[in-house]
């Protein structure tokens, strides 16, 4: 059973390479339509989106893949604002004991006035496979956010534009090179409508659409869909003073349901 699960894990890592780049339960609940959304987990979606954090913020996230007994993902994010500059670190671990992938990143972002934010992020990737050794690689991402008006925001995020890859021949996955173009529309301060169009150079175009509605002051309801493959997302957020708990469920046609829970705290 463990060898079978290991094979499935390797196949999924190779085929669905974004699994290791968790965006947190809030952005997942919005269908990962996140390229123009501001959040602490923008570190993994578009680091330019961290520039709306008002205080140092730490976040933890845990996702469990229900088709396997051990397959899960653990993530950590931290953002530190100082003046109009922002620094952030993120760590993601995805897999099982026999096969796991770790991505650690350090981001720097700067806000230029009230409209423009620019960020770069350096990433360390590592894959460990029992009896096969490990492999390490580096990549750089870049992102831009632009506030077009009080209601409309735009975002552009580029993963790995230099097409860095693992050098080891026994590694069956790759580091995506992709462009994400997103937009948000906020007709009221309680409602966010978001969309992101993604082009991975090894995959077809993907379109994500999501919504975040602050139902009460302490409760947010979320939902979203994506096209390639067709997936559905739902989520809720509970906000109590400086502590936020987010819960989301992703439905994948092959993998099934993946629930996750996240906690964040603004110091």
XYZ file of C-alpha atoms in Angstrom:
267
model
C 0.000 0.000 0.000
C 2.823 2.398 0.860
C 4.614 1.755 -2.442
C 1.365 2.295 -4.334
C 0.734 5.552 -2.483
C 4.294 6.660 -3.231
C 3.756 6.055 -6.947
C 0.513 8.030 -6.902
C 2.211 10.865 -5.041
C 5.056 11.102 -7.564
C 2.583 11.093 -10.447
C 0.497 13.860 -8.866
C 3.547 15.972 -8.112
C 4.625 15.706 -11.729
C 1.171 16.378 -13.166
C -0.185 19.004 -10.757
C 2.922 20.990 -9.979
C 1.137 23.817 -8.154
C 0.224 21.531 -5.236
C 3.337 22.550 -3.344
C 2.560 26.274 -3.634
C -0.270 26.488 -1.128
C -2.088 29.825 -1.068
C -3.743 29.438 2.321
C -7.348 28.638 3.116
C -8.697 32.122 2.368
C -7.343 32.363 -1.188
C -8.112 28.684 -1.818
C -11.709 29.266 -0.735
C -11.863 32.025 -3.365
C -10.960 29.533 -6.096
C -7.273 30.616 -6.087
C -8.308 33.663 -8.136
C -5.577 35.415 -6.212
C -3.177 37.340 -8.458
C -4.741 40.698 -7.515
C -5.979 39.885 -3.973
C -4.189 41.263 -0.897
C -3.413 38.705 1.806
C -0.568 37.347 3.932
C -0.661 34.240 1.688
C -0.080 36.445 -1.340
C 3.511 35.381 -0.671
C 2.589 32.273 -2.716
C 0.084 33.897 -5.076
C 1.585 37.320 -5.904
C 3.998 38.740 -3.301
C 3.067 42.284 -4.312
C -0.208 41.570 -2.472
C 1.492 41.602 0.958
C 1.780 45.409 0.863
C -1.634 45.893 2.491
C -0.579 44.191 5.731
C -0.726 46.820 8.488
C 1.159 44.877 11.171
C 3.567 41.913 11.420
C 1.483 38.841 10.606
C 2.195 35.132 11.026
C 0.091 32.369 9.470
C -0.087 28.565 9.546
C -1.991 26.340 7.125
C -2.646 22.598 6.984
C -4.168 20.700 4.040
C -5.065 16.987 3.988
C -5.528 14.967 0.804
C -8.322 12.545 1.640
C -7.470 9.913 -0.997
C -4.272 8.995 0.888
C -3.699 8.194 4.542
C -0.533 10.271 4.879
C -0.484 12.819 2.081
C -0.696 16.347 3.472
C 0.761 19.806 3.204
C 1.993 22.121 5.949
C 2.655 25.796 5.286
C 3.969 28.825 7.175
C 4.011 32.489 6.200
C 5.237 35.648 7.896
C 5.077 39.260 6.705
C 6.890 42.200 8.296
C 5.971 45.750 7.187
C 8.423 48.613 7.703
C 7.600 52.066 6.294
C 6.585 51.446 2.674
C 8.642 48.254 2.493
C 7.596 44.701 3.293
C 9.548 41.498 3.889
C 8.066 38.028 3.935
C 9.065 34.406 4.295
C 7.089 31.303 3.353
C 7.748 27.591 3.856
C 5.727 24.775 2.283
C 6.141 21.039 2.787
C 4.114 18.665 0.619
C 4.129 14.864 0.444
C 4.607 11.747 2.577
C 7.597 10.256 4.403
C 8.949 8.512 1.304
C 8.504 11.494 -1.006
C 8.239 15.126 0.026
C 8.879 18.484 -1.523
C 9.846 21.636 0.365
C 9.704 25.157 -0.999
C 11.083 28.056 1.062
C 10.891 31.643 -0.142
C 11.987 35.121 0.870
C 10.148 38.124 -0.594
C 10.764 41.866 -0.648
C 7.960 44.217 -1.663
C 7.655 47.972 -1.899
C 4.655 50.236 -2.141
C 4.909 53.295 -4.407
C 2.185 55.697 -3.342
C -1.350 54.367 -3.015
C -1.555 52.641 -6.381
C 1.552 50.646 -7.276
C 3.248 47.732 -5.470
C 6.203 45.699 -6.773
C 7.765 42.558 -5.289
C 10.427 39.937 -5.967
C 10.780 36.560 -4.292
C 13.688 34.124 -4.164
C 12.835 30.434 -3.706
C 14.685 27.330 -2.608
C 13.170 24.042 -3.832
C 14.109 20.633 -2.451
C 12.789 17.158 -3.221
C 13.605 14.135 -1.055
C 12.882 10.589 -2.248
C 13.629 7.577 -0.052
C 16.303 5.353 -1.654
C 16.749 7.862 -4.488
C 18.383 10.796 -2.681
C 17.372 14.434 -3.045
C 17.637 17.369 -5.420
C 17.781 21.121 -4.890
C 17.040 24.082 -7.145
C 16.567 27.856 -6.968
C 14.102 30.163 -8.682
C 12.969 33.793 -8.642
C 9.418 35.166 -8.945
C 8.195 38.733 -9.538
C 4.853 40.443 -9.030
C 3.088 43.772 -9.548
C -0.194 45.104 -8.149
C -1.897 48.257 -9.409
C -4.954 49.955 -7.915
C -6.882 51.268 -10.894
C -9.668 52.782 -8.772
C -11.345 52.310 -5.387
C -13.259 49.375 -6.848
C -10.805 47.798 -9.317
C -7.376 46.264 -8.730
C -5.011 44.551 -11.159
C -2.222 42.049 -10.537
C 0.545 40.419 -12.560
C 2.687 37.574 -11.228
C 5.449 35.629 -12.999
C 6.793 32.311 -11.686
C 10.343 31.285 -12.512
C 10.865 33.465 -15.646
C 14.425 32.143 -16.042
C 13.096 28.545 -16.319
C 15.241 27.080 -13.558
C 14.888 23.332 -13.030
C 16.129 20.407 -10.964
C 19.437 19.092 -12.274
C 18.990 15.518 -11.027
C 17.777 13.093 -13.717
C 15.799 10.985 -11.218
C 13.397 13.828 -10.322
C 10.012 13.423 -12.012
C 8.681 16.956 -11.465
C 9.607 20.448 -12.585
C 9.489 24.068 -11.443
C 6.694 25.812 -13.349
C 7.304 28.848 -15.518
C 3.977 30.629 -15.579
C 2.301 34.021 -15.938
C -0.744 34.980 -13.848
C -2.887 37.998 -14.720
C -5.609 38.910 -12.220
C -8.240 41.496 -11.376
C -10.504 42.285 -8.439
C -13.745 44.238 -8.261
C -15.074 45.553 -4.936
C -18.538 47.083 -5.402
C -18.790 47.432 -1.592
C -16.355 47.034 1.300
C -18.006 43.681 2.086
C -17.681 42.017 -1.324
C -14.652 41.022 -3.417
C -15.043 39.498 -6.880
C -11.780 38.134 -8.291
C -10.453 36.407 -11.362
C -7.054 35.153 -12.511
C -5.933 33.836 -15.895
C -2.851 31.582 -15.761
C -0.593 30.356 -18.517
C 1.860 27.665 -17.456
C 4.241 27.139 -20.376
C 3.796 23.355 -19.961
C 0.004 23.421 -19.519
C -3.145 24.874 -21.052
C -4.606 28.222 -20.023
C -6.423 28.121 -16.702
C -9.095 30.549 -15.484
C -10.016 31.005 -11.819
C -13.028 32.919 -10.527
C -13.792 33.591 -6.864
C -15.822 35.619 -4.410
C -15.340 36.716 -0.797
C -18.391 38.115 1.003
C -18.181 39.482 4.549
C -21.545 38.179 5.769
C -21.098 39.585 9.255
C -18.261 41.554 10.811
C -16.739 38.306 12.107
C -17.813 35.930 9.300
C -16.850 35.712 5.626
C -18.257 33.288 3.052
C -16.251 32.281 -0.018
C -16.542 30.260 -3.190
C -14.864 29.765 -6.537
C -14.201 27.607 -9.589
C -11.305 26.910 -11.944
C -11.324 25.582 -15.489
C -8.304 23.304 -16.227
C -9.190 20.937 -14.675
C -12.648 21.967 -13.510
C -12.544 22.353 -9.735
C -14.896 23.836 -7.139
C -13.957 25.623 -3.937
C -15.839 26.746 -0.835
C -14.613 28.399 2.326
C -15.402 30.441 5.420
C -13.427 32.903 7.507
C -13.821 33.740 11.193
C -12.280 36.992 12.378
C -11.854 37.762 16.082
C -9.796 40.861 16.776
C -6.233 40.022 15.617
C -6.860 36.298 15.124
C -8.292 34.890 11.890
C -9.294 31.276 11.188
C -9.963 30.224 7.600
C -11.387 26.911 6.390
C -11.615 25.782 2.756
C -12.404 22.661 0.729
C -11.146 22.045 -2.798
C -12.843 19.486 -5.051
C -10.659 17.951 -7.788
C -12.080 15.514 -10.401
C -9.213 13.028 -9.891
C -7.892 13.738 -6.402
C -11.250 14.265 -4.696
C -11.763 16.575 -1.721
C -8.924 18.419 -0.002
C -9.927 20.267 3.183
C -7.585 22.751 4.791
C -7.514 25.045 7.779
C -5.460 28.139 8.419
C -4.736 30.438 11.353
C -3.193 33.899 11.155
C -2.386 36.468 13.812
C -1.500 40.153 13.401
C 0.812 41.289 16.198
